[in-house]
Amino acid sequence: MALITLLDASLAYGHVALLDHAAMSLETGERLGLIGRNGTGKSSLLKILAGLEATDDGLVQVQQGLRRVYVPQEPEFAPGTTVFETVSEGVAEAKALRERFEAHAPGDDLDALQTRIEALDGWNWEQRVDETLHRLQLDPDLRVDALSGGLRKRVALARALTAAPDVLLLDEPTNHLDLDAIIWLQDLLIGFRGALLVITHDRAFLDAVATRILELDRGTLRSYPGSFAAFEAAKERELEADALANARADKLLAQEEIWIRKGVEARRTRSVSRITRLQGLREQRAQRRDVVGRARLEVDAGERSGKIVAELDGVSKAFGERTVVRDFTATILRGDKVGLIGSNGAGKTTLLRMILGQLAPDSGTVKMGTQIQVAYFDQMREALDLDATLVNTISPGSEWVEIGGARKHVMSYLGDFLFSPQRANSPVRSLSGGERNRLLLARLFARPANVLVLDEPTNDLDIDTLELLEELLQSYPGTVFLVSHDRRFVDAVVTSTLVHEGDGRWREYEGGVEDWLRQSQRAAAMAKSTAAAAAKSAAAAPATSAPAPAVAAPAAAPAKRKLSYKEQRELDELPKRIDALEAEQKLLTEQLSGTELYSQGAARVTEVQARSAQIEETLLELLERWETLSAR
């Protein structure tokens, strides 16, 4: 049953149509992911569905009594309030009605008040707030003004959830959240009982949460069932078909233009219907809204650095009693692409500054390489002067930018990053969050550097620009340090990861986030298995033992026990079982990434997902068993 329906909606700012007779619906229990280019109108659409803005034309139908809660990108809070007071705003109506009922002023209809309070479940609103705070791990007494960006976003979600909405509308909820918080939010939304519409460019998050993808493209809304991976496959086929149809239409138009321009004899014999068709083709070509341009990213790698960029040996750093880096050793080589993973406040920036020689360690040594040129991408955009124009931000005092030894006019360079000449002299403060990120990338890549330090470069960037940035960094010959909580982006770029494992301990893993998670899970499972085996051996030891001799003899090394016939047969069969399960898992992954599966109904999709999870668990058990038997 549709909770919200959008019919024939139109919305325009100036000459740009954000919604062009668009239509959509949100069904009960659905989790929709809304995607599209920066500036296409996603946030405006979300506000329309939340009832905060109106369309120029069209109709928005909302189920009677529907409770909608909207959480913006940058939530606002009353100054000086505590977390408890802020979250309680989600039950403001129930709170006010109960206070009015308890005061029972003359003339109040107590029966009507009681009925409304019960409908809102308002008699125990304090308990609801406390339960939500506990669930979201928030301290009720902290002042909201003093919280980090990630905790402020968590408070905004708590305020929304306390209202028990039927529809939750989220605009970029993963911005400013660390990896653990994103996974926490992912699990929270999967368990949310109401309907959900979320704007995000985090592809791994979309894959886990969304049951349907809604794309806003050139004013039109298109729906794709299934996960983001299924959308990617369907979109690729769709774009190929569109390109073929447009090419055929352009070829026919060219042929008709040649015919209409022929000599006098041809013009005498031309048919009225053919001229009419030509006029129609011209109108269709003029009305066709071509795909929005793609940013062209190039980077000047500067001079070639030495083979070793940095060498750290036993490095430690503490601030007061808190140690953020403890006994860390690593060697960073030219061309390495290193991701840093850790919760907010774990010390990623501190470790980076020591690697780059900007901060001296308390103990240990840091040796820097030669000819190092470092360029920074600032997460908080503090390096941007909001009153400066785009031209002066990129190339102050000059009309030219030098990229890789070649000169390019600053207007042309801004055009590569999708900034029109009309906006080149606009102030930075007029840009959206995604456009400011693009401007920072433009300035970053205009400077020669053989070491790039990227601190959350993916915030507010649309998916197309993210994929282009991935390609650029993959082919970049210099060294990259990347701090990002976008798992797909990190996995596509880095060759190794430095992971914070608590108490100032940092460990290097080969590969990206998924590789780290896989390795750490297997290591934890092996440690658990070893501990269980040791406990079992200790329990099996005799309770009493013979008196110890006066002089203890050297302990003999324990002899390896020969495998029994049954165990040897099991060991021989394990590789075949593992191969068979991995082949089945690959097949199931391909089905989940395609579109055909989602046409077979929700029950079938759930069955395939459950089987895939079961195989992952069984594989882990078989690998542990194989390692145990092999060790004997």
XYZ file of C-alpha atoms in Angstrom:
632
model
C 0.000 0.000 0.000
C 1.405 3.389 -1.032
C 2.198 5.699 1.875
C 3.300 8.635 -0.303
C 2.578 9.091 -4.015
C 4.048 11.760 -6.297
C 2.099 12.390 -9.505
C 3.170 14.455 -12.536
C 5.349 16.717 -10.356
C 7.300 19.648 -11.806
C 9.842 21.891 -10.071
C 12.264 24.360 -11.632
C 14.866 26.877 -10.469
C 15.332 29.408 -13.237
C 15.566 27.549 -16.534
C 16.708 24.265 -14.925
C 13.950 21.684 -14.436
C 14.730 19.631 -11.318
C 11.499 17.647 -11.667
C 9.975 17.238 -15.121
C 6.533 15.596 -14.704
C 8.108 13.116 -12.303
C 6.198 10.322 -10.558
C 6.987 7.836 -7.773
C 5.473 6.033 -4.791
C 6.756 4.776 -1.440
C 5.199 1.531 -0.262
C 4.830 0.149 3.267
C 8.084 -1.423 4.523
C 10.152 -0.274 1.520
C 13.684 1.086 1.850
C 14.393 3.347 -1.123
C 17.812 4.690 -2.031
C 17.606 8.021 -3.905
C 20.632 8.735 -6.105
C 21.599 11.239 -8.794
C 24.113 13.917 -9.754
C 24.894 16.824 -7.433
C 22.466 19.654 -8.094
C 19.772 17.478 -9.732
C 17.258 18.204 -6.955
C 17.433 15.174 -4.641
C 17.267 17.238 -1.447
C 14.413 19.320 -2.876
C 12.495 16.131 -3.663
C 13.055 14.836 -0.139
C 11.715 18.097 1.333
C 8.662 17.884 -0.940
C 7.934 14.358 0.279
C 8.433 15.565 3.865
C 5.867 18.320 3.322
C 8.425 21.105 3.814
C 8.360 22.401 0.226
C 5.802 22.473 -2.591
C 6.042 21.562 -6.262
C 5.402 24.080 -9.047
C 2.875 21.647 -10.489
C 1.643 18.130 -9.843
C 0.237 16.319 -6.830
C 1.615 14.770 -3.632
C -0.752 12.246 -2.035
C -0.076 11.287 1.595
C -1.889 8.581 3.525
C -4.110 10.065 6.231
C -2.453 10.262 9.659
C 0.990 9.394 8.248
C 3.899 10.411 10.487
C 6.862 11.651 8.415
C 10.220 12.658 9.907
C 12.944 14.366 7.875
C 16.628 14.411 8.940
C 18.688 16.941 6.896
C 22.378 16.715 6.004
C 23.330 19.230 8.672
C 20.805 18.903 11.540
C 20.086 22.006 13.608
C 19.598 22.038 17.375
C 18.510 24.630 19.890
C 21.630 26.192 21.487
C 22.563 25.124 24.998
C 20.324 22.031 25.126
C 21.303 18.610 26.412
C 21.046 15.398 24.423
C 17.965 14.330 26.424
C 16.188 17.638 25.796
C 16.995 17.521 22.085
C 15.849 13.925 21.608
C 12.667 14.718 23.585
C 11.712 17.130 20.784
C 10.698 14.027 18.832
C 7.795 13.518 21.259
C 7.023 17.229 21.696
C 3.294 16.836 20.950
C 2.836 13.934 23.355
C 4.827 15.772 26.015
C 2.759 18.963 25.662
C -0.565 17.080 25.675
C 0.333 15.143 28.803
C 1.374 18.342 30.590
C -1.913 19.929 29.528
C -3.881 16.894 30.722
C -2.126 16.888 34.093
C -2.771 20.631 34.497
C -6.457 20.109 33.355
C -7.260 23.762 32.830
C -10.965 24.723 32.844
C -12.631 24.094 29.502
C -10.247 21.304 28.437
C -11.847 18.197 26.954
C -10.036 15.589 29.035
C -11.528 12.661 27.111
C -10.247 14.046 23.800
C -6.844 14.769 25.334
C -6.609 11.260 26.754
C -7.550 9.702 23.412
C -4.881 11.701 21.577
C -2.210 10.941 24.212
C -2.946 7.215 23.952
C -2.776 7.415 20.144
C 0.699 8.979 20.461
C 1.743 6.562 23.234
C 2.477 9.676 25.269
C 1.970 8.449 28.823
C 5.486 6.974 28.926
C 7.372 9.358 26.604
C 10.323 9.578 29.042
C 10.785 5.811 28.827
C 10.743 5.962 25.017
C 13.446 8.649 25.038
C 15.584 6.693 27.520
C 15.272 3.491 25.455
C 16.281 5.316 22.267
C 19.289 6.951 23.951
C 20.405 3.586 25.311
C 19.938 1.938 21.913
C 21.964 4.635 20.162
C 24.589 4.757 22.959
C 24.137 8.451 23.776
C 24.809 10.194 27.077
C 21.618 12.153 27.948
C 23.472 14.786 30.012
C 25.963 15.914 27.355
C 25.415 19.303 25.697
C 24.710 19.013 21.985
C 26.874 22.058 21.175
C 30.009 20.209 22.344
C 29.432 17.033 20.283
C 31.365 15.966 17.182
C 29.713 15.836 13.769
C 29.171 12.083 14.017
C 27.520 12.287 17.444
C 25.340 15.214 16.338
C 24.098 13.111 13.424
C 23.371 10.292 15.898
C 21.370 12.702 18.109
C 19.331 13.803 15.079
C 18.550 10.157 14.273
C 17.568 9.528 17.901
C 15.182 12.513 17.781
C 13.641 11.138 14.594
C 13.294 7.561 15.869
C 11.733 8.680 19.157
C 8.857 10.117 17.139
C 8.110 6.542 15.925
C 7.594 7.686 12.297
C 5.842 5.695 9.598
C 8.248 7.202 7.047
C 11.853 8.185 7.728
C 13.491 10.576 5.220
C 17.294 10.829 5.519
C 19.592 13.174 3.578
C 23.225 11.929 3.481
C 23.096 10.207 6.910
C 26.584 8.656 6.587
C 28.451 11.976 6.290
C 30.773 12.547 9.296
C 30.209 8.974 10.553
C 33.144 6.599 10.981
C 33.094 3.037 9.656
C 31.770 1.474 12.879
C 29.000 4.084 13.076
C 28.040 3.488 9.425
C 27.740 -0.257 10.011
C 25.739 0.472 13.171
C 23.387 2.788 11.222
C 23.115 0.209 8.449
C 21.932 -2.468 10.900
C 19.593 0.027 12.590
C 17.843 0.934 9.321
C 17.573 -2.684 8.187
C 15.651 -3.363 11.408
C 13.497 -0.206 11.098
C 9.818 -1.181 10.885
C 8.621 1.815 8.885
C 9.333 2.893 5.312
C 12.617 4.600 4.476
C 13.844 6.970 1.773
C 17.551 7.808 1.992
C 19.857 9.982 -0.110
C 23.416 8.656 -0.039
C 26.388 8.131 -2.337
C 27.857 5.352 -0.158
C 27.475 2.392 -2.511
C 28.230 -0.311 0.087
C 25.650 1.264 2.417
C 23.081 1.326 -0.407
C 23.775 -2.305 -1.246
C 23.125 -3.343 2.351
C 20.066 -1.167 3.089
C 18.071 -0.455 -0.088
C 15.369 -2.731 -1.455
C 14.820 -0.398 -4.425
C 16.901 2.307 -6.119
C 15.283 5.540 -7.282
C 17.376 7.592 -9.714
C 16.728 11.283 -10.380
C 18.189 11.916 -13.821
C 17.526 15.111 -15.832
C 14.210 15.762 -14.120
C 12.893 12.208 -14.437
C 12.542 9.586 -11.699
C 13.376 6.004 -12.652
C 12.849 2.998 -10.388
C 15.091 -0.081 -10.246
C 14.208 -3.039 -7.985
C 16.869 -4.620 -5.826
C 20.253 -3.497 -4.533
C 22.669 -0.918 -5.924
C 24.642 -3.674 -7.664
C 21.460 -4.687 -9.523
C 20.892 -1.030 -10.455
C 24.419 -0.730 -11.903
C 23.859 -3.716 -14.187
C 20.435 -2.493 -15.332
C 21.672 1.075 -15.849
C 24.547 -0.056 -18.042
C 22.162 -1.906 -20.354
C 19.784 1.080 -20.381
C 22.510 3.599 -21.288
C 23.688 1.372 -24.135
C 20.132 1.217 -25.521
C 19.690 5.022 -25.153
C 22.961 5.717 -26.952
C 21.934 3.422 -29.824
C 18.485 5.043 -30.140
C 19.959 8.557 -30.092
C 22.537 7.610 -32.723
C 19.803 6.297 -35.025
C 17.712 9.441 -34.537
C 20.727 11.686 -35.244
C 21.543 9.706 -38.408
C 17.978 10.052 -39.698
C 17.979 13.785 -38.915
C 21.262 14.237 -40.805
C 19.841 12.433 -43.856
C 16.724 14.593 -43.854
C 18.773 17.794 -43.482
C 20.802 16.800 -46.565
C 17.593 16.149 -48.531
C 15.964 19.490 -47.615
C 19.092 21.371 -48.747
C 19.206 19.772 -52.224
C 18.833 21.734 -55.397
C 15.827 23.421 -56.976
C 14.543 20.258 -58.642
C 14.450 18.342 -55.365
C 12.711 21.226 -53.571
C 9.970 21.257 -56.245
C 9.166 17.599 -55.631
C 9.522 17.455 -51.844
C 6.475 16.159 -49.958
C 4.705 18.099 -47.242
C 4.676 15.054 -44.940
C 8.442 14.655 -45.209
C 8.997 18.321 -44.355
C 6.683 17.914 -41.368
C 8.674 14.882 -40.204
C 11.907 16.849 -40.497
C 10.488 19.620 -38.333
C 9.465 17.010 -35.772
C 12.959 15.499 -35.744
C 14.484 18.934 -35.185
C 12.167 19.571 -32.240
C 12.955 16.179 -30.714
C 16.683 16.828 -31.000
C 16.313 20.275 -29.427
C 14.219 18.933 -26.551
C 16.503 15.986 -25.837
C 18.240 16.630 -22.530
C 21.650 15.110 -23.019
C 23.410 13.410 -20.122
C 25.012 15.885 -17.729
C 28.719 16.337 -18.473
C 31.321 14.298 -16.645
C 34.107 15.940 -14.722
C 37.569 15.550 -16.300
C 40.114 14.957 -13.579
C 43.847 15.253 -14.152
C 46.611 15.501 -11.571
C 50.147 16.805 -11.855
C 52.349 14.184 -10.166
C 55.257 16.656 -9.871
C 58.821 15.406 -9.574
C 59.435 11.742 -8.895
C 60.046 11.136 -5.186
C 62.615 8.766 -3.750
C 61.809 5.060 -3.549
C 61.174 5.292 0.209
C 58.612 7.921 1.196
C 58.773 7.296 4.960
C 60.287 4.725 7.306
C 58.958 4.448 10.878
C 60.559 2.307 13.575
C 58.975 1.800 17.009
C 57.087 5.115 16.862
C 54.865 6.153 19.796
C 52.871 9.292 20.534
C 50.767 10.249 23.540
C 48.713 13.275 24.547
C 48.589 13.397 28.320
C 47.695 9.935 29.590
C 46.178 8.869 26.266
C 48.459 7.015 23.847
C 47.232 7.332 20.258
C 50.153 5.546 18.552
C 52.087 2.794 20.311
C 55.275 1.112 19.012
C 54.344 1.438 15.316
C 56.731 0.247 12.599
C 56.147 0.550 8.843
C 57.812 1.441 5.550
C 55.915 3.476 2.935
C 57.241 3.178 -0.626
C 56.702 5.361 -3.668
C 53.430 4.419 -5.357
C 51.844 2.904 -2.225
C 48.193 3.755 -1.729
C 47.480 3.507 1.978
C 44.075 3.684 3.651
C 43.722 4.635 7.334
C 40.832 2.997 9.195
C 39.736 3.905 12.690
C 36.920 5.500 14.616
C 36.669 9.280 14.927
C 39.331 10.433 17.412
C 41.427 7.251 17.078
C 44.472 9.251 15.949
C 44.448 8.913 12.147
C 45.519 12.533 11.647
C 48.255 12.199 14.284
C 49.681 9.097 12.600
C 49.564 10.801 9.186
C 51.405 13.867 10.482
C 54.177 11.675 11.930
C 54.486 9.707 8.670
C 54.893 12.988 6.769
C 57.406 14.384 9.277
C 55.113 17.170 10.511
C 54.878 15.880 14.076
C 57.762 14.465 16.124
C 57.113 11.153 17.917
C 57.653 10.774 21.675
C 59.824 7.732 20.981
C 61.057 5.822 17.949
C 62.444 7.196 14.695
C 60.951 8.544 11.461
C 63.082 8.787 8.314
C 61.632 10.858 5.475
C 62.293 10.198 1.803
C 63.669 12.707 -0.681
C 61.900 15.165 -3.014
C 58.553 14.835 -1.251
C 55.811 17.220 -2.481
C 52.599 16.893 -0.446
C 49.100 18.126 -1.369
C 46.205 17.989 1.101
C 42.464 17.574 0.702
C 40.864 19.071 3.827
C 37.818 17.246 5.216
C 36.297 20.327 6.827
C 37.060 22.605 3.834
C 38.795 25.073 6.146
C 41.226 25.950 3.370
C 38.495 27.592 1.256
C 37.960 31.355 1.459
C 34.169 31.657 1.210
C 34.363 35.226 -0.126
C 36.894 34.454 -2.867
C 35.726 33.734 -6.412
C 36.165 30.350 -8.033
C 38.826 31.769 -10.400
C 40.900 33.245 -7.578
C 40.587 30.037 -5.570
C 42.099 27.989 -8.392
C 44.653 30.429 -9.781
C 45.070 33.647 -7.754
C 46.492 36.473 -9.823
C 46.706 34.499 -13.075
C 44.423 33.343 -15.886
C 46.396 30.160 -16.481
C 46.879 26.824 -14.720
C 49.846 24.528 -15.431
C 49.045 20.792 -15.402
C 51.828 18.336 -16.135
C 53.891 20.969 -17.942
C 51.008 22.136 -20.155
C 49.211 25.479 -19.713
C 45.414 25.602 -19.578
C 43.137 28.632 -19.220
C 41.474 28.739 -15.810
C 37.987 28.934 -17.387
C 38.635 25.754 -19.350
C 40.063 24.085 -16.256
C 36.963 24.983 -14.203
C 34.848 23.587 -17.043
C 36.622 20.234 -16.590
C 35.150 20.201 -13.074
C 31.633 21.102 -14.341
C 31.738 24.805 -13.397
C 30.259 26.991 -16.154
C 31.956 30.280 -17.193
C 28.954 32.173 -15.782
C 29.782 30.879 -12.295
C 33.542 31.377 -12.466
C 33.364 34.760 -10.731
C 30.773 33.673 -8.140
C 31.844 33.498 -4.480
C 32.658 30.118 -2.963
C 29.888 30.544 -0.393
C 27.291 30.223 -3.196
C 28.347 26.595 -3.864
C 26.671 23.476 -2.476
C 28.606 20.947 -0.386
C 29.294 18.712 -3.381
C 30.389 21.662 -5.519
C 32.790 22.857 -2.810
C 34.332 19.390 -2.738
C 34.748 19.522 -6.516
C 36.385 22.959 -6.210
C 38.806 21.619 -3.583
C 39.706 18.744 -5.888
C 40.257 21.209 -8.735
C 42.644 23.283 -6.622
C 44.381 20.179 -5.254
C 45.050 18.726 -8.699
C 46.257 22.082 -10.065
C 49.337 21.864 -7.845
C 52.253 19.502 -8.522
C 52.464 16.797 -5.856
C 53.882 13.286 -5.609
C 52.116 12.578 -2.298
C 48.344 13.096 -1.984
C 46.689 13.206 1.446
C 42.916 12.860 1.042
C 40.821 13.336 4.192
C 37.213 12.279 3.494
C 37.233 13.348 -0.183
C 34.017 11.423 -0.919
C 31.627 13.501 1.237
C 28.900 15.065 -0.948
C 30.394 13.793 -4.222
C 27.951 12.089 -6.596
C 28.544 8.486 -7.665
C 29.786 9.338 -11.190
C 32.441 11.711 -9.806
C 33.406 9.126 -7.177
C 34.022 6.521 -9.861
C 36.067 8.989 -11.907
C 38.153 9.903 -8.843
C 38.731 6.190 -8.227
C 40.096 5.768 -11.757
C 42.375 8.797 -11.358
C 43.862 7.591 -8.069
C 44.335 4.048 -9.390
C 46.507 5.354 -12.242
C 48.251 8.076 -10.182
C 52.004 7.240 -10.078
C 52.632 8.959 -6.729
C 51.807 7.962 -3.149
C 48.305 8.298 -1.701
C 47.154 8.442 1.934
C 43.389 8.066 2.104
C 41.092 8.597 5.080
C 37.562 7.614 4.092
C 34.638 5.664 5.484
C 33.302 4.852 2.000
C 34.147 1.136 1.868
C 33.711 0.738 -1.900
C 35.931 3.744 -2.589
C 38.689 2.547 -0.238
C 38.600 -0.984 -1.676
C 38.911 0.392 -5.224
C 41.917 2.647 -4.461
C 44.206 1.355 -1.707
C 46.854 -1.349 -1.787
C 47.098 -1.627 2.015
C 45.356 -0.371 5.143
C 46.563 0.858 8.526
C 43.923 -0.182 11.065
C 43.493 1.105 14.623
C 43.039 -1.903 16.920
C 42.687 -0.087 20.248
C 45.077 1.140 22.950
C 47.175 3.013 20.376
C 47.956 -0.159 18.430
C 48.025 0.167 14.633
C 48.412 -2.804 12.295
C 49.005 -2.959 8.558
C 46.848 -5.228 6.360
C 47.185 -5.971 2.673
C 44.207 -4.837 0.578
C 41.189 -2.732 1.485
C 38.356 -2.765 4.019
C 36.835 -6.071 2.911
C 40.260 -7.752 3.020
C 40.861 -6.390 6.530
C 37.430 -7.533 7.747
C 37.945 -10.998 6.280
C 41.433 -11.378 7.770
C 40.441 -10.050 11.196
C 37.337 -12.265 11.364
C 39.335 -15.376 10.547
C 42.037 -14.424 13.037
C 39.398 -13.928 15.744
C 37.775 -17.261 14.901
C 41.132 -19.057 15.045
C 41.971 -17.435 18.397
C 38.587 -18.482 19.765
C 39.071 -22.030 18.490
C 42.579 -22.213 20.016
C 41.324 -20.908 23.358
C 38.487 -23.440 23.388
C 40.895 -26.287 22.597
C 43.258 -25.174 25.380
C 40.386 -25.016 27.879
C 39.229 -28.474 26.854
C 42.736 -29.901 27.288
C 43.063 -28.296 30.733
C 39.713 -29.749 31.809
C 40.723 -33.210 30.617
C 43.964 -33.203 32.656
C 43.896 -35.465 35.822
C 42.869 -33.650 38.963
C 45.726 -35.187 40.946
C 49.272 -35.788 39.878
C 52.303 -37.539 41.301
C 54.592 -35.511 43.596
C 57.065 -33.495 41.598
C 60.660 -34.716 41.721
C 63.223 -32.605 43.559
C 64.862 -31.613 40.285
C 62.482 -31.028 37.393
C 63.463 -32.707 34.154
C 63.434 -30.662 30.951
C 59.987 -30.757 29.365
C 59.934 -32.852 26.227
C 58.447 -31.317 23.129
C 54.955 -32.702 22.595
C 54.924 -35.249 19.808
C 52.489 -34.711 16.969
C 49.612 -37.162 17.177
C 49.039 -39.143 13.995
C 45.684 -38.536 12.370
C 43.197 -41.345 12.576
C 41.882 -42.901 9.381
C 38.626 -40.952 9.751
C 40.442 -37.656 10.364
C 42.792 -38.188 7.407
C 39.832 -38.909 5.146
C 38.100 -35.767 6.432
C 41.230 -33.689 5.727
C 41.425 -35.061 2.169
C 37.779 -34.182 1.509
C 37.884 -30.654 2.956
C 39.423 -28.885 -0.105
C 36.703 -30.319 -2.373
C 33.944 -29.200 0.006
C 35.465 -25.718 0.293
C 35.782 -25.402 -3.516
C 32.167 -26.504 -4.021
C 30.847 -24.018 -1.458
C 32.920 -21.153 -2.878
C 31.579 -21.942 -6.385
C 27.994 -21.913 -5.064
C 28.654 -18.671 -3.185
C 29.984 -17.050 -6.374
C 26.829 -18.101 -8.248
C 24.574 -16.686 -5.516
C 26.544 -13.401 -5.498
C 26.033 -13.080 -9.265
C 22.293 -13.676 -8.811
C 22.082 -11.021 -6.085
C 23.967 -8.559 -8.309
C 21.662 -9.151 -11.285
C 18.053 -8.109 -11.869
C 16.344 -11.410 -12.744
C 16.288 -12.642 -9.134
C 14.285 -9.624 -7.920
C 11.493 -10.397 -10.396
C 10.932 -13.757 -8.635
C 9.508 -12.189 -5.486
C 10.750 -11.155 -2.048
C 10.615 -14.716 -0.656
C 13.090 -15.965 -3.258
C 15.445 -13.022 -2.629
C 15.373 -13.715 1.120
C 16.064 -17.400 0.487
C 19.139 -16.638 -1.649
C 20.461 -14.094 0.881
C 20.024 -16.584 3.744
C 21.808 -19.325 1.801
C 24.700 -16.971 0.994
C 25.097 -16.084 4.692
C 24.928 -19.782 5.643
C 27.679 -20.645 3.155
C 29.935 -17.886 4.559
C 29.526 -19.303 8.074
C 30.117 -22.893 6.914
C 33.242 -21.870 4.979
C 34.696 -20.255 8.079
C 34.089 -23.445 10.081
C 35.640 -25.660 7.381
C 38.730 -23.437 7.111
C 39.212 -23.602 10.876
C 38.828 -27.400 10.796
C 41.280 -27.687 7.891
C 43.886 -25.602 9.786
C 43.387 -27.695 12.952
C 43.833 -31.039 11.143
C 46.762 -29.750 9.077
C 48.567 -28.610 12.241
C 48.541 -32.203 13.528
